[in-house]
CSV table of C-alpha atoms and ligand atoms in Angstrom, one decimal:
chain,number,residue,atom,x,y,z
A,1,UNK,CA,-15.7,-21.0,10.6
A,2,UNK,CA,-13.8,-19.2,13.4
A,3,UNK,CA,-10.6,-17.3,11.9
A,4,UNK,CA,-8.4,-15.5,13.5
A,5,UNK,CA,-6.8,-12.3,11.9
A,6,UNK,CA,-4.0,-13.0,9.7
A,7,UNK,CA,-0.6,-11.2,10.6
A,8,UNK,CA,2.7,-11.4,8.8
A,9,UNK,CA,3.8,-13.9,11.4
A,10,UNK,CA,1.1,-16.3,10.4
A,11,UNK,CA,2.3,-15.6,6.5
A,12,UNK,CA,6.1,-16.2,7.3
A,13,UNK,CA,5.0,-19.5,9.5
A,14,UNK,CA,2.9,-20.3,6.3
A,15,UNK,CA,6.2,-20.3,4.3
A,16,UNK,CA,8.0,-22.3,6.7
A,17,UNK,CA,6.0,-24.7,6.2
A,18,UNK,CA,5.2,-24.8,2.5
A,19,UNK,CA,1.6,-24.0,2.7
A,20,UNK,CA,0.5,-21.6,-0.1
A,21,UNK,CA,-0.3,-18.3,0.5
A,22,UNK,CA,-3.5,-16.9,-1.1
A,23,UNK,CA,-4.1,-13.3,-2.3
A,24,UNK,CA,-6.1,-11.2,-4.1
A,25,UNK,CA,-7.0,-7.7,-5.3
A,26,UNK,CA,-10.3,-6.0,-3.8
A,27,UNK,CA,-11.6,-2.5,-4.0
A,28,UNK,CA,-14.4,-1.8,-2.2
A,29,UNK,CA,-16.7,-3.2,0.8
A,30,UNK,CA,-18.8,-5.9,-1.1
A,31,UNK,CA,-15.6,-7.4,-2.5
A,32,UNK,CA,-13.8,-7.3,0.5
A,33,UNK,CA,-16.6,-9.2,2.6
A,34,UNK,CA,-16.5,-11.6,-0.3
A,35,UNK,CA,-12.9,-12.6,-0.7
A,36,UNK,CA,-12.6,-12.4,3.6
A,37,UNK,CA,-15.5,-15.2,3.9
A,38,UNK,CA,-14.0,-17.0,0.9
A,39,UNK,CA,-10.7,-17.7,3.9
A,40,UNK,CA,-8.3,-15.7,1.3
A,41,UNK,CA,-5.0,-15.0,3.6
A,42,UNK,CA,-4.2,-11.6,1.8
A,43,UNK,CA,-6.1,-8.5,0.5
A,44,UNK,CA,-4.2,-6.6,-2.0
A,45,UNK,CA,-6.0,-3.0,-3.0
A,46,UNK,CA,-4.0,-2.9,-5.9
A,47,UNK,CA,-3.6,0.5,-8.2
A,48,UNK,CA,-4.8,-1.6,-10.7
A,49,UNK,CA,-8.0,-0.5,-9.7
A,50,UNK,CA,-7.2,2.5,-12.2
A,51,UNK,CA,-8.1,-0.1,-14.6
A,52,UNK,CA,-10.5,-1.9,-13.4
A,53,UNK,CA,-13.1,0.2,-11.1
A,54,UNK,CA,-11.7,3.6,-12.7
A,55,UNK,CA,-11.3,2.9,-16.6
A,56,UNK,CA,-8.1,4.2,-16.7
A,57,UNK,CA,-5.4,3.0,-19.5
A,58,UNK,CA,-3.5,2.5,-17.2
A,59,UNK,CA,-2.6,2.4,-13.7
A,60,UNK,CA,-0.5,5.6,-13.4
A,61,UNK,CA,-3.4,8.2,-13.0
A,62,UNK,CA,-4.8,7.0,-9.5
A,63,UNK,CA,-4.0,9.0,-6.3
A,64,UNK,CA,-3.1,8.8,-2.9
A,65,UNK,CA,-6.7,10.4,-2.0
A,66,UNK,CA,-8.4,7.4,-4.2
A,67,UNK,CA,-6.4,4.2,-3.1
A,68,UNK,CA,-6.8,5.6,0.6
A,69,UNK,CA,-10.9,5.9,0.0
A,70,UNK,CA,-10.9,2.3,-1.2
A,71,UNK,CA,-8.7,1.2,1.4
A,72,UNK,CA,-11.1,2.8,4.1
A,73,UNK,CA,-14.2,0.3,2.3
A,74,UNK,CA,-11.9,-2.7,1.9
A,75,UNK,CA,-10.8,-2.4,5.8
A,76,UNK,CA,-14.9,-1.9,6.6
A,77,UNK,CA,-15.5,-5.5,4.9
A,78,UNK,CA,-12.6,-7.6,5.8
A,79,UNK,CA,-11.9,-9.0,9.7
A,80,UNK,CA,-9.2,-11.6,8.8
A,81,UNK,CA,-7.4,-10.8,5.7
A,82,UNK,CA,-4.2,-9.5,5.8
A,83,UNK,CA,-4.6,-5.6,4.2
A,84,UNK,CA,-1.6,-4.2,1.4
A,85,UNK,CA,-2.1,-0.7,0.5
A,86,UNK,CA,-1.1,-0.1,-2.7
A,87,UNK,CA,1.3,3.1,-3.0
A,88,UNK,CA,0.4,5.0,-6.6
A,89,UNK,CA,2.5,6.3,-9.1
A,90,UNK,CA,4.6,9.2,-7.4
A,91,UNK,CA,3.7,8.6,-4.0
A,92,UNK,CA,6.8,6.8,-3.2
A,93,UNK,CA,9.6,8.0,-5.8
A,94,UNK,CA,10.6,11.5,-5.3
A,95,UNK,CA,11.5,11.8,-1.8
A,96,UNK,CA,11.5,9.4,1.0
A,97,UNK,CA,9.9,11.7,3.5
A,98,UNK,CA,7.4,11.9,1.7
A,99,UNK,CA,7.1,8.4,1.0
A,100,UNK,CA,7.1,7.9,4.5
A,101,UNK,CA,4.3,9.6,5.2
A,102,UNK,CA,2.4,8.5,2.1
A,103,UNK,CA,2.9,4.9,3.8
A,104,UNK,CA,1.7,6.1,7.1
A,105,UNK,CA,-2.1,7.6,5.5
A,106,UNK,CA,-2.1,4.1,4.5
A,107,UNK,CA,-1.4,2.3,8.1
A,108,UNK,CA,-3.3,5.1,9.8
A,109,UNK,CA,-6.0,6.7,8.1
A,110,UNK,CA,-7.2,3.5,6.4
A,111,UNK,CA,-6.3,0.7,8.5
A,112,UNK,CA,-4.2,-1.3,6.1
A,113,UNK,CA,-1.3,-3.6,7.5
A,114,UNK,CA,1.3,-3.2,5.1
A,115,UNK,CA,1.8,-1.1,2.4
A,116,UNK,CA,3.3,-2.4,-1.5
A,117,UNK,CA,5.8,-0.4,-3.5
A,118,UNK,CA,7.2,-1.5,-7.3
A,119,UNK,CA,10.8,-1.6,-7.6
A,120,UNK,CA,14.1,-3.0,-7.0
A,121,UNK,CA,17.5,-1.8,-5.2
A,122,UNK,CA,16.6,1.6,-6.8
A,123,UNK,CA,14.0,1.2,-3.9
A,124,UNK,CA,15.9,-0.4,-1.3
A,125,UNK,CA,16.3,3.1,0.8
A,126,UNK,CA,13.0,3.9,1.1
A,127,UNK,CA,11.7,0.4,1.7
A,128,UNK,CA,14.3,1.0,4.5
A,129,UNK,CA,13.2,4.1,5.9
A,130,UNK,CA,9.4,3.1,5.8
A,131,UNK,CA,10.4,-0.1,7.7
A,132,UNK,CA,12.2,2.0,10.0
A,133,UNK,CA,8.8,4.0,10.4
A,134,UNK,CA,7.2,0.5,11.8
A,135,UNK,CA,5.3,0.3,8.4
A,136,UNK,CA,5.3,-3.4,6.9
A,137,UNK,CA,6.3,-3.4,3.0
A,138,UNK,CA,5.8,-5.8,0.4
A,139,UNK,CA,8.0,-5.4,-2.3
A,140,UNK,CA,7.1,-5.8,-6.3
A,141,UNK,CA,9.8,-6.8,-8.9
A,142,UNK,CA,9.7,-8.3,-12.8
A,143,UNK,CA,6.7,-6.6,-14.3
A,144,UNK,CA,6.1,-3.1,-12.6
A,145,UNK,CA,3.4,-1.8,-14.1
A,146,UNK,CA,3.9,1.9,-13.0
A,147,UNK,CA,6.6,1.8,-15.0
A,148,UNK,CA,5.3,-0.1,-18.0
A,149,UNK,CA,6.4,2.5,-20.6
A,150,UNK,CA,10.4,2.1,-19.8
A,151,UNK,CA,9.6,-1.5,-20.3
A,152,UNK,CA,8.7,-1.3,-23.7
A,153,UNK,CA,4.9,-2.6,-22.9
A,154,UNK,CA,3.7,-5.6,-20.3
A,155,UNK,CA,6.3,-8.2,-21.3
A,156,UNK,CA,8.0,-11.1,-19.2
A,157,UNK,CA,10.9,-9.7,-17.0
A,158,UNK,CA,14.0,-12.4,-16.5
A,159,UNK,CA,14.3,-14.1,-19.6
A,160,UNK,CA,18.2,-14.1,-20.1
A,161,UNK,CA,20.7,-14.9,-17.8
A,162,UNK,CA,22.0,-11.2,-16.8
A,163,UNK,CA,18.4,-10.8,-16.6
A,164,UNK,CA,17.3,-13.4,-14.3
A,165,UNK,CA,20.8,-12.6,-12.4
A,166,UNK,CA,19.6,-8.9,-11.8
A,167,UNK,CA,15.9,-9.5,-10.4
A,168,UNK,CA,17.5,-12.3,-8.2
A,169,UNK,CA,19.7,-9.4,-6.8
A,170,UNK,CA,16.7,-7.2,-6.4
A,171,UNK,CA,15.2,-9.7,-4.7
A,172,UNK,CA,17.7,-9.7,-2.2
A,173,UNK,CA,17.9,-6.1,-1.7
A,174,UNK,CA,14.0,-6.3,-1.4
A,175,UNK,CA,14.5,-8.4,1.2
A,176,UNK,CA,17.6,-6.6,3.1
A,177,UNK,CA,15.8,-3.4,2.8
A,178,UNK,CA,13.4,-4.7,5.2
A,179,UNK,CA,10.7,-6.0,3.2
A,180,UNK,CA,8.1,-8.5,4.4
A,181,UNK,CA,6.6,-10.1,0.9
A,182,UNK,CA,7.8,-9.9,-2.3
A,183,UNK,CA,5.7,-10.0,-5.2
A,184,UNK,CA,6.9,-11.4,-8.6
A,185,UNK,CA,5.2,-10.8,-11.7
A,186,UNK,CA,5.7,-11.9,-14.6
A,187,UNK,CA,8.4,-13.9,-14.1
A,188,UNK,CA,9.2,-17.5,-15.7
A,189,UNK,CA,8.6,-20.1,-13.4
A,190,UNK,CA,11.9,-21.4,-12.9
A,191,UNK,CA,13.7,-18.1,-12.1
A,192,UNK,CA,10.8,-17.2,-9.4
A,193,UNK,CA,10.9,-20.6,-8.1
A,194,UNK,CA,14.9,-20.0,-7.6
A,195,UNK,CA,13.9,-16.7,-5.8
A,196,UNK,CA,11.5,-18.2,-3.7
A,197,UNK,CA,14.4,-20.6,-2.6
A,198,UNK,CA,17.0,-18.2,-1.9
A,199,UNK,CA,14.9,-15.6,0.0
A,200,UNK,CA,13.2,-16.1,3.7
A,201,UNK,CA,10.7,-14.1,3.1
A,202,UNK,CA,7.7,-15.3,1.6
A,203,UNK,CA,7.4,-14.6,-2.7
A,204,UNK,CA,3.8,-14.1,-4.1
A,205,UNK,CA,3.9,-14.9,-7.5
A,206,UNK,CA,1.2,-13.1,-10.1
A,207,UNK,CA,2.4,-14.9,-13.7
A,208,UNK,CA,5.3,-16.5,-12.6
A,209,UNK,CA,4.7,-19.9,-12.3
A,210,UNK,CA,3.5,-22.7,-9.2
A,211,UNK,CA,7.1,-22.5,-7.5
A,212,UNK,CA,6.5,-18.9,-5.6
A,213,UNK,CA,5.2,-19.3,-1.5
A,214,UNK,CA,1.7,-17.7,-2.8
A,215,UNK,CA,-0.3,-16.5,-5.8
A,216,UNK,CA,-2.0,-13.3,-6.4
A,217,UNK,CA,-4.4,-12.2,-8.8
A,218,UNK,CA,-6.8,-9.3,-9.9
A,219,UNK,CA,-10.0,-10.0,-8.7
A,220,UNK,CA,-12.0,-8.3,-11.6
A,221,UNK,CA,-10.3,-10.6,-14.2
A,222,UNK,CA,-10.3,-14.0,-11.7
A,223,UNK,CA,-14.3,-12.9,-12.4
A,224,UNK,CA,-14.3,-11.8,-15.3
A,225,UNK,CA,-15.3,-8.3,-14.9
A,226,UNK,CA,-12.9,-6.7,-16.8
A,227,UNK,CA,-12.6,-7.5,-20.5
A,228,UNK,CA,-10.6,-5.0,-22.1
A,229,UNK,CA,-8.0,-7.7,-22.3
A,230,UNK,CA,-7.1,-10.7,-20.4
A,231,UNK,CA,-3.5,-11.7,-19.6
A,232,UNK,CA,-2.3,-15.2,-20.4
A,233,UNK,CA,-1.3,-15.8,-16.3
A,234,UNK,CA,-5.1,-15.4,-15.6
A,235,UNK,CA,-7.2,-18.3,-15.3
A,236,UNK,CA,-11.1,-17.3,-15.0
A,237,UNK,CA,-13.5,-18.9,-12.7
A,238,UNK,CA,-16.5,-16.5,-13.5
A,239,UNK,CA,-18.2,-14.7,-15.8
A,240,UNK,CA,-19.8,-12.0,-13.8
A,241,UNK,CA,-19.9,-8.9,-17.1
A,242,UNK,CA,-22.1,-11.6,-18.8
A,243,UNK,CA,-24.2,-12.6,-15.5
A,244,UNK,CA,-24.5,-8.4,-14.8
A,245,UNK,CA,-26.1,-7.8,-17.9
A,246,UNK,CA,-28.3,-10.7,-18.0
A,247,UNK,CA,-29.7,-9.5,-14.7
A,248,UNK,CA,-30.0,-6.0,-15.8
A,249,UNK,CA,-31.3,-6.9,-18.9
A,250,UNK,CA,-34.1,-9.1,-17.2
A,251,UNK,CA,-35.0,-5.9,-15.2
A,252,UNK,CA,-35.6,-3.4,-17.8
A,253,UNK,CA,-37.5,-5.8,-19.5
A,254,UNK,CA,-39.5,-6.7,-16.2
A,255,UNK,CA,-40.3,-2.8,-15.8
A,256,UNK,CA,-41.2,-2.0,-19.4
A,257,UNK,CA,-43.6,-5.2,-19.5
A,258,UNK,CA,-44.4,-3.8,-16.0
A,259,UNK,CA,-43.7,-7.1,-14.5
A,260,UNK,CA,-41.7,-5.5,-11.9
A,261,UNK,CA,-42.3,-4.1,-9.0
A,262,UNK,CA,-44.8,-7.0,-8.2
A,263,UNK,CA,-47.2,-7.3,-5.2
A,264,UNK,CA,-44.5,-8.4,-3.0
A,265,UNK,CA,-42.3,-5.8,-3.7
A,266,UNK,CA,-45.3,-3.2,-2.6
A,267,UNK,CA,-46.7,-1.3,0.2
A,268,UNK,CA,-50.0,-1.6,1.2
A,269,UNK,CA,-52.4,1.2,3.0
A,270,UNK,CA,-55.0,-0.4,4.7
A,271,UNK,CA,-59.0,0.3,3.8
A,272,UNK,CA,-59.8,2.0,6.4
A,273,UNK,CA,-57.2,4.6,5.7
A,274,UNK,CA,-57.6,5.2,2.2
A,275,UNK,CA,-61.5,5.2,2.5
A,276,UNK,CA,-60.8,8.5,4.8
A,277,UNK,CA,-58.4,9.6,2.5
A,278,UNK,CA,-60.6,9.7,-0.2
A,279,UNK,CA,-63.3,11.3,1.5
A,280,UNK,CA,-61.4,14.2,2.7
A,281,UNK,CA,-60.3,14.4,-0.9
A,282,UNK,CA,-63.7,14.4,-2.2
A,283,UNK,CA,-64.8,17.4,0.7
A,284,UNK,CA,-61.6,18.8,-0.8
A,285,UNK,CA,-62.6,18.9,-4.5
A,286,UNK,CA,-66.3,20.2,-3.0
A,287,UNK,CA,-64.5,23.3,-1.6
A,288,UNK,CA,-62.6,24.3,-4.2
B,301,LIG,O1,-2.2,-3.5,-8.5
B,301,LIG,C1,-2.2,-4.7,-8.5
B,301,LIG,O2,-3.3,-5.3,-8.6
B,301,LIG,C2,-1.0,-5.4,-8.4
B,301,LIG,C3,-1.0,-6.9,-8.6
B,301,LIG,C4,-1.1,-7.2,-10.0
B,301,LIG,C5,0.1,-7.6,-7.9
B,301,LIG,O3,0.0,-4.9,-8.1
């Protein structure tokens, strides 16, 4: 298949015309090569791979340094997708020059196309000012899981009225800030579906319902490579923890029952060689 490299402009166009928009998280080279050839639109390297690739608790811990290494292995495996950095906890919230210029590493030491940030109008000036910097960003309202603990824990956002009110204004000053995507999660369906109405710029939706322009999801639990939990919005297509340690099961058994490394996965040195060898061995051994 011949694809051309997605841009925001094919995204927006995608909106227009109500085709769905398809993202995912990936964290690394292989993954990335995978979910390009798979003709996903988006490639998200989410800080949730504090979690997932780094076994963090949560995803507050990462860095700038970290996302921007996995950002330089995601960019080396994907030629189409549509690249979102990720900014970490703290790279973005205590001063906009510095946000800025977190958001550039991302555009220019590791080749992503946009950058993501959590929050609403509390953000809307420093969406601005990176958007003034040329930088693309995708917004993220409902659940923000940076800031989890004021929260009160990973719980659907916009279940009230006042509350459904104020994430449809963050929306909008999401949008008016200069944002490209949004991203909604955990949002009920209805309320993100409203959003996704009332904005022009496409919503990607990560638990909040079929009525958003796309749908996002973490790769490692769309394989089921993370089982520490598994949120109810996920819906698993694999079981690659169980298919891992099959294969490396099969393997240690295959070496301690020396089945493995077979003929075929040998060298060989030819007779003639290893005749002389031995001989010069053996006049060797005579010396000694
Ligand atoms: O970090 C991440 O993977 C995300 C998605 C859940 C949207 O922000």
């Amino acid at each position: 298949m011949t694809r051309k490299k997605i841009t925001i402009l094919t995204l927006q166009e995608k909106k227009r015309r109500g085709e769905p928009i398809t993202m995912i998280t990936a964290y690394d080279y292989p993954s990335a090569l995978a979910v390009d050839r798979a003709g996903i639109d988006c490639i998200l390297v989410g800080d949730s791979l504090a979690m997932v690739v780094l076994g963090y608790e949560s995803t507050v811990p990462v860095t700038m340094n970290e996302m921007t290494y996995h950002c330089q292995a995601v960019r080396r495996g994907a030629q189409h997708a549509f690249l979102i950095g990720d900014m970490p906890f703290l790279s973005y919230q205590v001063d906009r020059a510095e946000a800025v210029r977190n958001a550039g590493r991302f555009i220019k030491e590791a080749g992503m196309d946009a950058v993501k940030l959590e929050g609403g109008r509390e953000m809307a000036e420093t969406i601005r000012a990176i958007s003034r910097a040329g930088i693309p960003v995708v917004g993220h309202i409902g659940l923000t899981p940076q800031s989890v603990s004021k929260l009160g824990g990973y719980r659907v956002q916009g279940r009230t009225a006042a509350a459904a009110q104020r994430l449809l204004e963050d929306a909008e000053a999401v949008q008016d800030a200069g944002a490209v995507m949004l991203v909604l999660e955990m949002v009920p369906d209805r309320v993100a579906e409203y959003i996704s109405r009332r904005l022009h710029i496409p919503t990607i939706g990560i638990g909040a319902g079929p009525g958003c322009d796309g749908q996002v999801l973490v790769l490692h639990d769309l394989l089921g490579m993370f089982d520490r939990f598994t949120p109810r919005f996920v819906k698993q297509y694999a079981n690659l923890l169980e298919e891992m340690e099959r294969a490396l099961t099969a393997y240690r058994e295959d070496v301690i029952q020396r089945r493995f490394p077979a003929a075929e996965h040998s060298f060989t040195i030819d007779d003639a060689a290893w005749a002389e060898w031995m001989q010069e061995l053996d006049r060797r051994g005579k010396a000694e």
